[in-house]
PDB file of C-alpha atoms in Angstrom:
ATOM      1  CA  UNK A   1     119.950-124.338  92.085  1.00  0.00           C
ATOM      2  CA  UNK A   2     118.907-126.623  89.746  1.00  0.00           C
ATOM      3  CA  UNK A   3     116.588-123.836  87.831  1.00  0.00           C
ATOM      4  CA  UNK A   4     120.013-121.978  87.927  1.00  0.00           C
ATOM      5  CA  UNK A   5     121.046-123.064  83.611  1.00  0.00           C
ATOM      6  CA  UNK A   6     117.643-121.887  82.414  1.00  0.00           C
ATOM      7  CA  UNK A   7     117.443-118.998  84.308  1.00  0.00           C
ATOM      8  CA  UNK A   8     120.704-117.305  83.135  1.00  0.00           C
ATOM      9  CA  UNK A   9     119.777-119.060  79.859  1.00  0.00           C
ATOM     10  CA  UNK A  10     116.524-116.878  79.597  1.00  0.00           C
ATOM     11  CA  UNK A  11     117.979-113.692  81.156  1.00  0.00           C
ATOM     12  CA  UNK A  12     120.357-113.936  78.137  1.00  0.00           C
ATOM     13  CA  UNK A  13     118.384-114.481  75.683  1.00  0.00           C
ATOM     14  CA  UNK A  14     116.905-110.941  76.601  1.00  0.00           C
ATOM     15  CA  UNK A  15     119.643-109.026  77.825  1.00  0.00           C
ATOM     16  CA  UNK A  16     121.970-106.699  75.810  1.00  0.00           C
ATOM     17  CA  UNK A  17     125.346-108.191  75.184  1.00  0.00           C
ATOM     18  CA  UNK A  18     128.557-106.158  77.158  1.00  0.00           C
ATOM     19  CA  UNK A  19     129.669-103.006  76.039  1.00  0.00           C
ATOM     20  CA  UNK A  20     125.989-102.636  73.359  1.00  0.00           C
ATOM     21  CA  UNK A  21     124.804 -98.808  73.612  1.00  0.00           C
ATOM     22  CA  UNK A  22     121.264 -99.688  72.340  1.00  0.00           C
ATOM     23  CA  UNK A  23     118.080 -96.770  71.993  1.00  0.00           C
ATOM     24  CA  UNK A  24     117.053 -96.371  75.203  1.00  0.00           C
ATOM     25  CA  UNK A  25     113.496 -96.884  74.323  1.00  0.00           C
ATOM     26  CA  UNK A  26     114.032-100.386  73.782  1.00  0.00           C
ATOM     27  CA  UNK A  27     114.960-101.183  76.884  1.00  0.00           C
ATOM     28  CA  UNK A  28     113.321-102.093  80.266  1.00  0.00           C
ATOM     29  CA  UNK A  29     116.569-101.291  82.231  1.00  0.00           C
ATOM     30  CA  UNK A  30     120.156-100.251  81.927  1.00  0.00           C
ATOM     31  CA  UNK A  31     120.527-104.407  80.625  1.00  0.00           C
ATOM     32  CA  UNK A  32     117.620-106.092  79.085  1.00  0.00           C
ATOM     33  CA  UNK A  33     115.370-105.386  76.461  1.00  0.00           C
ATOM     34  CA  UNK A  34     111.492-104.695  76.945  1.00  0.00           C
ATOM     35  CA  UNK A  35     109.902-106.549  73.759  1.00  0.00           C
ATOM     36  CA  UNK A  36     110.956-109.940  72.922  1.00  0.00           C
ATOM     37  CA  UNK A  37     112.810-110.535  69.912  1.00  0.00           C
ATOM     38  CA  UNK A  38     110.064-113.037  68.565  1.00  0.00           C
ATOM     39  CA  UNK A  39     107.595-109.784  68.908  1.00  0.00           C
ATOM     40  CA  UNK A  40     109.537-108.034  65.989  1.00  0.00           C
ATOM     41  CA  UNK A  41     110.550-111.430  64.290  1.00  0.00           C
ATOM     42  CA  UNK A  42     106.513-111.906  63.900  1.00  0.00           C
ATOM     43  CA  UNK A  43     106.577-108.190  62.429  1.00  0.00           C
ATOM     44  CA  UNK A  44     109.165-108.677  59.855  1.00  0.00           C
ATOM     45  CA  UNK A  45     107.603-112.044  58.777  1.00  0.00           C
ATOM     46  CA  UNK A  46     104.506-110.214  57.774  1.00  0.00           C
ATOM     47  CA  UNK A  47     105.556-107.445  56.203  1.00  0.00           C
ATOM     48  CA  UNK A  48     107.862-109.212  53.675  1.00  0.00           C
ATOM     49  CA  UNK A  49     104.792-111.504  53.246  1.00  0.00           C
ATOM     50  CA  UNK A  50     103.362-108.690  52.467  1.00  0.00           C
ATOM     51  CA  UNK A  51     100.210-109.094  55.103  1.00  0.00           C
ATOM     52  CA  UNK A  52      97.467-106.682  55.533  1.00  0.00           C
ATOM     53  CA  UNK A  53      98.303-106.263  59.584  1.00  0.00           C
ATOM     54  CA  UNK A  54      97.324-104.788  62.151  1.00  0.00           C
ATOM     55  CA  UNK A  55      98.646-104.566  66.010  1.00  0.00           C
ATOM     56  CA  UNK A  56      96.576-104.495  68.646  1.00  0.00           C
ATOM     57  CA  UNK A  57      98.099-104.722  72.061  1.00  0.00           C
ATOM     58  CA  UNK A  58      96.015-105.387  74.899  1.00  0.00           C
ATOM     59  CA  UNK A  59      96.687-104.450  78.574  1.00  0.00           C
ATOM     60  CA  UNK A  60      95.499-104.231  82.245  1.00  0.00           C
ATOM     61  CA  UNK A  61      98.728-102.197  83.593  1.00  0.00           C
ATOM     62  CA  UNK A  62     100.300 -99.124  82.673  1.00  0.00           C
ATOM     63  CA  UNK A  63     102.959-100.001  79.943  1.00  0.00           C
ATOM     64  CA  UNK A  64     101.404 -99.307  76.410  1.00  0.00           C
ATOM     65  CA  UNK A  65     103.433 -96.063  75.906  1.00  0.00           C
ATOM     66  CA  UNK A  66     106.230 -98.018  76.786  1.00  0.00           C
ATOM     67  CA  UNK A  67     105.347-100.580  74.420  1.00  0.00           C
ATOM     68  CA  UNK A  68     104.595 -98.258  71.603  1.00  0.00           C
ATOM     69  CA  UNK A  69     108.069 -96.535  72.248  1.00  0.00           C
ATOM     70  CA  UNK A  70     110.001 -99.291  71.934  1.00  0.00           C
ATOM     71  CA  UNK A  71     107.822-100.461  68.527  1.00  0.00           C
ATOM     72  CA  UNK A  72     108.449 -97.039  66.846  1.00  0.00           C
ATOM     73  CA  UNK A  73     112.174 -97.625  67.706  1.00  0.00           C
ATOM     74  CA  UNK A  74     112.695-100.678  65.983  1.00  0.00           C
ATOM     75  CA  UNK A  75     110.529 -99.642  63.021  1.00  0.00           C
ATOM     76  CA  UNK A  76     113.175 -96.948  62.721  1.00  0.00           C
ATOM     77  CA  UNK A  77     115.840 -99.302  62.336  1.00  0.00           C
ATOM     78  CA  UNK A  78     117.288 -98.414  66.020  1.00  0.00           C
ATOM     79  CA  UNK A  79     117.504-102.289  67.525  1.00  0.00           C
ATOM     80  CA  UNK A  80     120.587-103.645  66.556  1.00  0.00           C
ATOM     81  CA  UNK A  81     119.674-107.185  65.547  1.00  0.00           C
ATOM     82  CA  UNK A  82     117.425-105.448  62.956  1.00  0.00           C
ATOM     83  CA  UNK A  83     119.158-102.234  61.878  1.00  0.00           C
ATOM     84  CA  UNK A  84     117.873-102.843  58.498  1.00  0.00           C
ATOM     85  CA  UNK A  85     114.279-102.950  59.702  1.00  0.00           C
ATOM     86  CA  UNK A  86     112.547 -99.432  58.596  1.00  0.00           C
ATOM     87  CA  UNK A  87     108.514 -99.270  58.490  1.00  0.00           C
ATOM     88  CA  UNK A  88     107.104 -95.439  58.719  1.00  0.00           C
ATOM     89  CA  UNK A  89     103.176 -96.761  59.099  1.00  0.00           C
ATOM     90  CA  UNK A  90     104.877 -98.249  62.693  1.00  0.00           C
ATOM     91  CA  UNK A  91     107.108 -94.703  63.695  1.00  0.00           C
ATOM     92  CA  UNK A  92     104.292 -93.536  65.771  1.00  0.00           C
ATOM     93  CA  UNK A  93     106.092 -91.134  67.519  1.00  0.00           C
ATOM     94  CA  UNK A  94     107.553 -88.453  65.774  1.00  0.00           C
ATOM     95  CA  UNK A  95     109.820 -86.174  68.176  1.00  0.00           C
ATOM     96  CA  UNK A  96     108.758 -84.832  71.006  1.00  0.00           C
ATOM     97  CA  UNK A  97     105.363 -84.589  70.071  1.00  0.00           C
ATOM     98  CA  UNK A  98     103.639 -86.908  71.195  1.00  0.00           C
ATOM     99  CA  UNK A  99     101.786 -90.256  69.477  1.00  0.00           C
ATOM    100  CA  UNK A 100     101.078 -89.278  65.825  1.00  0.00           C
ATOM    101  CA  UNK A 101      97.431 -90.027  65.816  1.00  0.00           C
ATOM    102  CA  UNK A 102      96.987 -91.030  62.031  1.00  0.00           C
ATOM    103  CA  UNK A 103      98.677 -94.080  62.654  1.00  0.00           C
ATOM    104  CA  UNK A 104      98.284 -95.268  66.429  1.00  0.00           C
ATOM    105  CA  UNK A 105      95.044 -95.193  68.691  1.00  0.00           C
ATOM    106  CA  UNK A 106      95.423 -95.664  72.625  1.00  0.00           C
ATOM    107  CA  UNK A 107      92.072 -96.127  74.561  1.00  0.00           C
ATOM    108  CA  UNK A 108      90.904 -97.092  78.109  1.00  0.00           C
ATOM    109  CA  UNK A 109      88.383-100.276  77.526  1.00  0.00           C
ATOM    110  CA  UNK A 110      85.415-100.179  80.347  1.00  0.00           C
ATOM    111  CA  UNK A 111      82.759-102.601  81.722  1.00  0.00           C
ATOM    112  CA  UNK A 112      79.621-100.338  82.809  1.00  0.00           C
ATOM    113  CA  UNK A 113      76.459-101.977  84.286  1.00  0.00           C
ATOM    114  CA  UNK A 114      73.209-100.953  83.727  1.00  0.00           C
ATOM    115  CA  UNK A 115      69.470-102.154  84.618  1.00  0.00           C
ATOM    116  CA  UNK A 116      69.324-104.085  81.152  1.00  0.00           C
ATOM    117  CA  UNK A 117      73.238-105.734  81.058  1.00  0.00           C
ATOM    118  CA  UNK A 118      77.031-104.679  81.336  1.00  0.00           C
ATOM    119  CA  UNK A 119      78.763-103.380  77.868  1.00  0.00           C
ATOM    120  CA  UNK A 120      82.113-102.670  77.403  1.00  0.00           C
ATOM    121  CA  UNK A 121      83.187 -99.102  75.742  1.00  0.00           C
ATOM    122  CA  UNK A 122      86.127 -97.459  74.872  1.00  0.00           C
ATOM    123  CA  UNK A 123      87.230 -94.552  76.742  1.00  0.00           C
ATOM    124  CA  UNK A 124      89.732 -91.891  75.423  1.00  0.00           C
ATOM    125  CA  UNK A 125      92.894 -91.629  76.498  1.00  0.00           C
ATOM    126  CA  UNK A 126      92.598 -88.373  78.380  1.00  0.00           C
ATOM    127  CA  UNK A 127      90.456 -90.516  80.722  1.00  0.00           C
ATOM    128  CA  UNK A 128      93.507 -91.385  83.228  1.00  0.00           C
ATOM    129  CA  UNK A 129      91.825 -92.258  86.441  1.00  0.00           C
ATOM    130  CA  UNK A 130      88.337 -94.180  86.054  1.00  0.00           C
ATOM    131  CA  UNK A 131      86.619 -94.551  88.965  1.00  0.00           C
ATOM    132  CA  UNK A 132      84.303 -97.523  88.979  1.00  0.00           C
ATOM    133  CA  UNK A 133      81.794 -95.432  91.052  1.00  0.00           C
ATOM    134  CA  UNK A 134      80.989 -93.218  88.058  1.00  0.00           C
ATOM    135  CA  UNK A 135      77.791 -93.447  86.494  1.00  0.00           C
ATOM    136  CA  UNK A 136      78.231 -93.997  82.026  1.00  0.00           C
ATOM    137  CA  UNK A 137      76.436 -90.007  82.236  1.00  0.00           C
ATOM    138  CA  UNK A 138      79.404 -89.020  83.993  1.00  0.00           C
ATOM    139  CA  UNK A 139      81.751 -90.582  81.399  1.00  0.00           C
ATOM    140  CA  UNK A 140      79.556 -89.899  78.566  1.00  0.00           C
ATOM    141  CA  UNK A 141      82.148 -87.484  77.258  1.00  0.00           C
ATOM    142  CA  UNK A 142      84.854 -89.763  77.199  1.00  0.00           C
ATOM    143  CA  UNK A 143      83.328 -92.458  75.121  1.00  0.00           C
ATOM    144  CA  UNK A 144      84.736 -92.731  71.468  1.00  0.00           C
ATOM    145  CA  UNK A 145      82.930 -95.779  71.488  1.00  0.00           C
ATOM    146  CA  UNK A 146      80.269 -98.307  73.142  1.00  0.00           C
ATOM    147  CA  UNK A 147      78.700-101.609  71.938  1.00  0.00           C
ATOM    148  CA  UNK A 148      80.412-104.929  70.342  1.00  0.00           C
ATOM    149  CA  UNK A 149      79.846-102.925  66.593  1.00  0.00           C
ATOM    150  CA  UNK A 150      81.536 -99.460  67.286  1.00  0.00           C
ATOM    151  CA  UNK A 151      84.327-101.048  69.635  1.00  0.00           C
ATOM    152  CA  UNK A 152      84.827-103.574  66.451  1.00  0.00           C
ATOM    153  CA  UNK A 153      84.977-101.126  63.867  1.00  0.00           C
ATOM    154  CA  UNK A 154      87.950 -99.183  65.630  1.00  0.00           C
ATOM    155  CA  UNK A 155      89.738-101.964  66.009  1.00  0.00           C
ATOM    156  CA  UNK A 156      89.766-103.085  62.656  1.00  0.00           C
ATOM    157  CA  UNK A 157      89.751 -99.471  60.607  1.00  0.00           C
ATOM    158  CA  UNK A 158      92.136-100.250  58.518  1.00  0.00           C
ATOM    159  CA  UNK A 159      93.474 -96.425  58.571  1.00  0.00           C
ATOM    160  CA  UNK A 160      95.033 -96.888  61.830  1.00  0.00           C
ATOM    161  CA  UNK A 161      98.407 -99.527  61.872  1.00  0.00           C
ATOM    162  CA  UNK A 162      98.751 -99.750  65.815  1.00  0.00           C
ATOM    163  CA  UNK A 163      95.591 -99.723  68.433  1.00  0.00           C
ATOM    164  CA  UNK A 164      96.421 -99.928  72.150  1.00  0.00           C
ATOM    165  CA  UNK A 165      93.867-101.059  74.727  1.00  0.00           C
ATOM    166  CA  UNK A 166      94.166-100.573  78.710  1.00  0.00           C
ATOM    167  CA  UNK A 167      91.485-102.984  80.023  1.00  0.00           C
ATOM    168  CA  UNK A 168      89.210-103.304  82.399  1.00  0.00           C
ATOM    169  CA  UNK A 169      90.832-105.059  85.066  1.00  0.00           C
ATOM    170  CA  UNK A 170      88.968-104.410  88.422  1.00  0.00           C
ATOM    171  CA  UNK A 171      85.758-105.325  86.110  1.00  0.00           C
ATOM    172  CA  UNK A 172      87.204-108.539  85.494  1.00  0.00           C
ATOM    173  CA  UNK A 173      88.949-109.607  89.123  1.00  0.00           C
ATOM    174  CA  UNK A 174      85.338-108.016  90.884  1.00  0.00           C
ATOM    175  CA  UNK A 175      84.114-111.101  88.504  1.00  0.00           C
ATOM    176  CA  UNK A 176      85.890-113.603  89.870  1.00  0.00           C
ATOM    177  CA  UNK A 177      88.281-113.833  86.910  1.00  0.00           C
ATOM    178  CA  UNK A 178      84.966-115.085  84.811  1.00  0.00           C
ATOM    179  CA  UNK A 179      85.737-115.466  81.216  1.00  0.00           C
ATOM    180  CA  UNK A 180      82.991-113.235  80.061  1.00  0.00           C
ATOM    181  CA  UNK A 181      84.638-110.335  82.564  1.00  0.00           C
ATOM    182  CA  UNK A 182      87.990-110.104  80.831  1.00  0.00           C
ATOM    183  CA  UNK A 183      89.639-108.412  77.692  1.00  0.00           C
ATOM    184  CA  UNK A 184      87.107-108.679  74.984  1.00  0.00           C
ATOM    185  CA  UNK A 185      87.943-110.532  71.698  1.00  0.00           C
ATOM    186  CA  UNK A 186      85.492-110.390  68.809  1.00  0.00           C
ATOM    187  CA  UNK A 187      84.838-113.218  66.479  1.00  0.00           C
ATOM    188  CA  UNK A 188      82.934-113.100  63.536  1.00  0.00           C
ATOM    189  CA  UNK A 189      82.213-116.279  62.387  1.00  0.00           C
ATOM    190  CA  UNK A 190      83.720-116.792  58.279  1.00  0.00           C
ATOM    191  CA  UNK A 191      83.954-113.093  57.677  1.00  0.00           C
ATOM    192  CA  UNK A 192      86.225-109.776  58.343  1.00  0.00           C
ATOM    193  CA  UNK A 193      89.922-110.441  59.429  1.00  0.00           C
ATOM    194  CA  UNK A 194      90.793-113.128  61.695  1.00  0.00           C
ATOM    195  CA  UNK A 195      91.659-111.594  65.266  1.00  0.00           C
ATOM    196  CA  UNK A 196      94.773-113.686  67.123  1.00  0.00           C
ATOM    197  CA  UNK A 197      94.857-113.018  70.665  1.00  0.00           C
ATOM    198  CA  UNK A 198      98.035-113.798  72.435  1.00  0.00           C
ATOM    199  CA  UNK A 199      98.289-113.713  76.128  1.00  0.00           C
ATOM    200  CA  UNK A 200     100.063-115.235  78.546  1.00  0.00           C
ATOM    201  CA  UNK A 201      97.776-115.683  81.356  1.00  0.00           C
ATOM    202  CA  UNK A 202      95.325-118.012  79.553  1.00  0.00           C
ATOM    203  CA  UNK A 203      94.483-121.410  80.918  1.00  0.00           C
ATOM    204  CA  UNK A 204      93.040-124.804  80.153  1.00  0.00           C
ATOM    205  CA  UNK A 205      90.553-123.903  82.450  1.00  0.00           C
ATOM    206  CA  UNK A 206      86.683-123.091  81.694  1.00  0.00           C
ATOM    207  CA  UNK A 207      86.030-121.128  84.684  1.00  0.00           C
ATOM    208  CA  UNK A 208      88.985-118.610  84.522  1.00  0.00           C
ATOM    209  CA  UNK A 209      89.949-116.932  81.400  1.00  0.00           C
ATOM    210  CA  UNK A 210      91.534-113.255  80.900  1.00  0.00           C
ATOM    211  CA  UNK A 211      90.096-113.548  77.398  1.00  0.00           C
ATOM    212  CA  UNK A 212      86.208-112.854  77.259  1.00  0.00           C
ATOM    213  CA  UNK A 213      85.380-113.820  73.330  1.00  0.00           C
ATOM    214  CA  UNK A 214      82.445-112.552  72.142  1.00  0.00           C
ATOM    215  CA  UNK A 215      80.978-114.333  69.078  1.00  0.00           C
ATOM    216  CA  UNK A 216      78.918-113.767  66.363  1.00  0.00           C
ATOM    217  CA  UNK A 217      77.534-117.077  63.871  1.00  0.00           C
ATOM    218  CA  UNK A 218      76.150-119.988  64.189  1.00  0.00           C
ATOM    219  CA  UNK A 219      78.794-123.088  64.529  1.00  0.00           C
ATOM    220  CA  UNK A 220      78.539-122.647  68.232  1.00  0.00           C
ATOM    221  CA  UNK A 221      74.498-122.402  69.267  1.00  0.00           C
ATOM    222  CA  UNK A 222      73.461-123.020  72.601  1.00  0.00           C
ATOM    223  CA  UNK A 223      70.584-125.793  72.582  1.00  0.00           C
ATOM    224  CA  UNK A 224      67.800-123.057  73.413  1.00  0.00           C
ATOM    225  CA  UNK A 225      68.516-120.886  70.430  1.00  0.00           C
ATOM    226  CA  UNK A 226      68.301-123.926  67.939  1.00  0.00           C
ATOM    227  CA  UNK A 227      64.958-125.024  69.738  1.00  0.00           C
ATOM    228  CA  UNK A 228      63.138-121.651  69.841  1.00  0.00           C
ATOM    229  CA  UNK A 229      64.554-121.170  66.364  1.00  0.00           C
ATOM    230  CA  UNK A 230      66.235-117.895  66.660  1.00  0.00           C
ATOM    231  CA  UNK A 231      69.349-118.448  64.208  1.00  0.00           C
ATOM    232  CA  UNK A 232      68.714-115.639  62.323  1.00  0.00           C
ATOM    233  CA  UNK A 233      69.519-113.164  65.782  1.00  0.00           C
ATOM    234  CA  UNK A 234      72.603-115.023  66.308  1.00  0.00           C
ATOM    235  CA  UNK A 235      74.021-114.286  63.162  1.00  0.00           C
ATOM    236  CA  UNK A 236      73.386-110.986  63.466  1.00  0.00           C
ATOM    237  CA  UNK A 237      74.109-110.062  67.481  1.00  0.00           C
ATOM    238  CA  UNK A 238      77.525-110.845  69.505  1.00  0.00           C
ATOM    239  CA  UNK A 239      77.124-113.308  72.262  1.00  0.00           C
ATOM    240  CA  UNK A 240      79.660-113.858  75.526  1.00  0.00           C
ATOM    241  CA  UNK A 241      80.956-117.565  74.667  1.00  0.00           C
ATOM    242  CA  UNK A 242      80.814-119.564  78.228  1.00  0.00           C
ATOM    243  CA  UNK A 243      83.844-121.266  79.669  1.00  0.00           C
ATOM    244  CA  UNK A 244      83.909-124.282  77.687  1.00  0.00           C
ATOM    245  CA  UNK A 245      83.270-122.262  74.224  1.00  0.00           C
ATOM    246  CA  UNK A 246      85.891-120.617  75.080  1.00  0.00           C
ATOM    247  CA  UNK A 247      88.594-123.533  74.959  1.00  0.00           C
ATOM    248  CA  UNK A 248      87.218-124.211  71.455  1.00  0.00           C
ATOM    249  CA  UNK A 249      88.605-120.749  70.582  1.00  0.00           C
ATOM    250  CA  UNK A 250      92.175-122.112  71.398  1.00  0.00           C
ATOM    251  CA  UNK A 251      94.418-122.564  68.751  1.00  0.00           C
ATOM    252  CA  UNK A 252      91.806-120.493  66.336  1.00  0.00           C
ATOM    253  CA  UNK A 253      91.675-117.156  68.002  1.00  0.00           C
ATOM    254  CA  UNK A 254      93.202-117.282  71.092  1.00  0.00           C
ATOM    255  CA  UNK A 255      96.404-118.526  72.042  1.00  0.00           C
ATOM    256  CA  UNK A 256      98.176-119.330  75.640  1.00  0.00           C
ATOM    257  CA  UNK A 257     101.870-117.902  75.630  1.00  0.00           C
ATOM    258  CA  UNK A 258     104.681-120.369  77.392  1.00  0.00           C
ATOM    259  CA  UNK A 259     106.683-117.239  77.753  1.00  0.00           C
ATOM    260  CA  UNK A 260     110.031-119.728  78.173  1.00  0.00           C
ATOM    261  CA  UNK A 261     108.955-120.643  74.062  1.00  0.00           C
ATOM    262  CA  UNK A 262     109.136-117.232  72.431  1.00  0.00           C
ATOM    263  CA  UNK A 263     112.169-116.419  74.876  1.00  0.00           C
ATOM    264  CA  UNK A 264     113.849-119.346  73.364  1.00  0.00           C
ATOM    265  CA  UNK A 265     112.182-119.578  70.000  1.00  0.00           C
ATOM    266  CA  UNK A 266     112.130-116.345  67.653  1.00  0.00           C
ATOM    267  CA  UNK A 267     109.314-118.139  65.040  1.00  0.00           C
ATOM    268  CA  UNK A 268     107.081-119.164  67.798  1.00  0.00           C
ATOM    269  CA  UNK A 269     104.563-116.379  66.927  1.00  0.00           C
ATOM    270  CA  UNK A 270     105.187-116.873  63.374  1.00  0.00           C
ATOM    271  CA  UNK A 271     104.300-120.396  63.850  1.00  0.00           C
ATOM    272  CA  UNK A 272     101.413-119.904  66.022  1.00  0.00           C
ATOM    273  CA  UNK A 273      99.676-118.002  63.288  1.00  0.00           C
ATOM    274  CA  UNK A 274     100.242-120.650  60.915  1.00  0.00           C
ATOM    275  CA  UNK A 275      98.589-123.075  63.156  1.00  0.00           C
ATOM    276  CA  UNK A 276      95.665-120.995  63.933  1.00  0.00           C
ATOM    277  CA  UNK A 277      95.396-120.133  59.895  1.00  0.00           C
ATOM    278  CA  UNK A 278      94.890-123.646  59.253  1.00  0.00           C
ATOM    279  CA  UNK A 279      92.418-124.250  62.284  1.00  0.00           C
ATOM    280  CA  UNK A 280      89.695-122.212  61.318  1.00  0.00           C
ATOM    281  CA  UNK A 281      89.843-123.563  57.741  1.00  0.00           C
ATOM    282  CA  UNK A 282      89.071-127.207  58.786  1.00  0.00           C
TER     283      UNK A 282
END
């Protein structure tokens, strides 16, 4: 009972007032809303800033078409706290046809092992039901891409406005929930655009992370490759950060959701960005 004021406090804050008839896509049930508000607050903020964005969403269940739904609702000015709120580049769905494909990407992202080392490659959609007991030659033909470069230059083709990303999840609970194992960030150290990934399952913890960053420069060198001199590979390959890496990436690239903030607070995101803008230039 005591929990009782901020739970009905939070289940307001995203449920549809009495008597609202509201796109359907928008919602998760008959009463409440699927995105948070903050979500398209954050999209608003950047296009009147006039930002060169791009959305990425990143998930191990079964809700990006969902997701991507309610998105290309609001963009066409269905929600009603932002009926004036119209964006074509983020109307990915035009009728009943499907996900228009010059503006939204969905892929299946997959760990495969090999004798050398495990990469991660994106599968195409059509690719509903991986089985982890396929070999990569039996899911050669679903590959659109495979390697830290390829994967990288999907993600950031700047012809595409919304990329969605089912990950790897078995991979990354059959790892123990190792940071290396989980949804794969890339950071390229002082050059490209700078990646934000918000999730709400990562900890303060160096041995259990749901965000595996994989790096490329040279501000964060293990010991060997400064002593055996091998810089100039480090600049140029993408390396699995470790645990405690990682938590340096906090506040820069990655950042740990309080859902209860962005519930309350419609400029956390906005906010967060801020922070993490002025992070990595210090």
């Amino acid at each position: 009972s005591v929990y009782r004021p901020l739970y009905d406090r939070v289940a307001s804050s995203v449920s549809l007032p009495a008597g609202t008839e509201v796109d359907s896509r928008l919602l998760l049930d008959s009463s409440r809303y699927l995105l948070l508000p903050a979500f398209y607050e954050t999209i608003i903020f950047l296009d009147r800033c006039n930002e060169n964005y791009k959305i990425v969403l990143r998930t191990f269940g079964l809700d990006l078409e969902k997701v991507l739904a309610a998105i290309s609702a609001f963009a066409e000015g269905k929600h009603p706290d932002y009926p004036d709120f119209v964006n074509a580049d983020l109307t990915v769905a035009p009728g009943n046809n499907g996900w228009d494909e010059t503006k939204v990407k969905l892929y299946r992202g997959r760990y495969f092992a090999d004798s050398h080392e495990t990469s991660y490659r994106l599968l195409s959609w059509t690719e509903r039901y991986f089985d982890h007991n396929k070999s990569a030659i039996d899911l050669n033909c679903y590959v659109a891409a495979q390697g830290d470069d390829e994967v990288l230059s999907i993600i950031q083709n700047p012809d595409t406005k919304i990329i969605g990303i089912q990950d790897d999840y078995q991979h990354w609970a059959n790892s123990g929930y190792n940071p290396s194992a989980g949804k794969p960030l890339w950071v390229v150290e002082d050059e490209g655009p700078h990646h934000i990934f918000f999730d709400d399952n990562i900890h303060n913890d160096p041995e259990d992370s749901i965000v595996a960053v994989r790096y490329r420069g040279t501000k964060l060198l293990p010991e060997n490759v400064v002593e055996e001199n091998l810089i100039n590979s480090s600049q140029t390959s993408f390396r699995a950060l470790n645990g405690k890496e990682t938590l340096q990436m906090q506040g820069k690239y990655i950042v740990r959701v309080p859902t209860i903030k962005p519930i309350f607070d419609r400029r956390w995101f906005i906010d967060q960005i801020e922070v993490c803008r002025k992070s990595i230039k210090e």
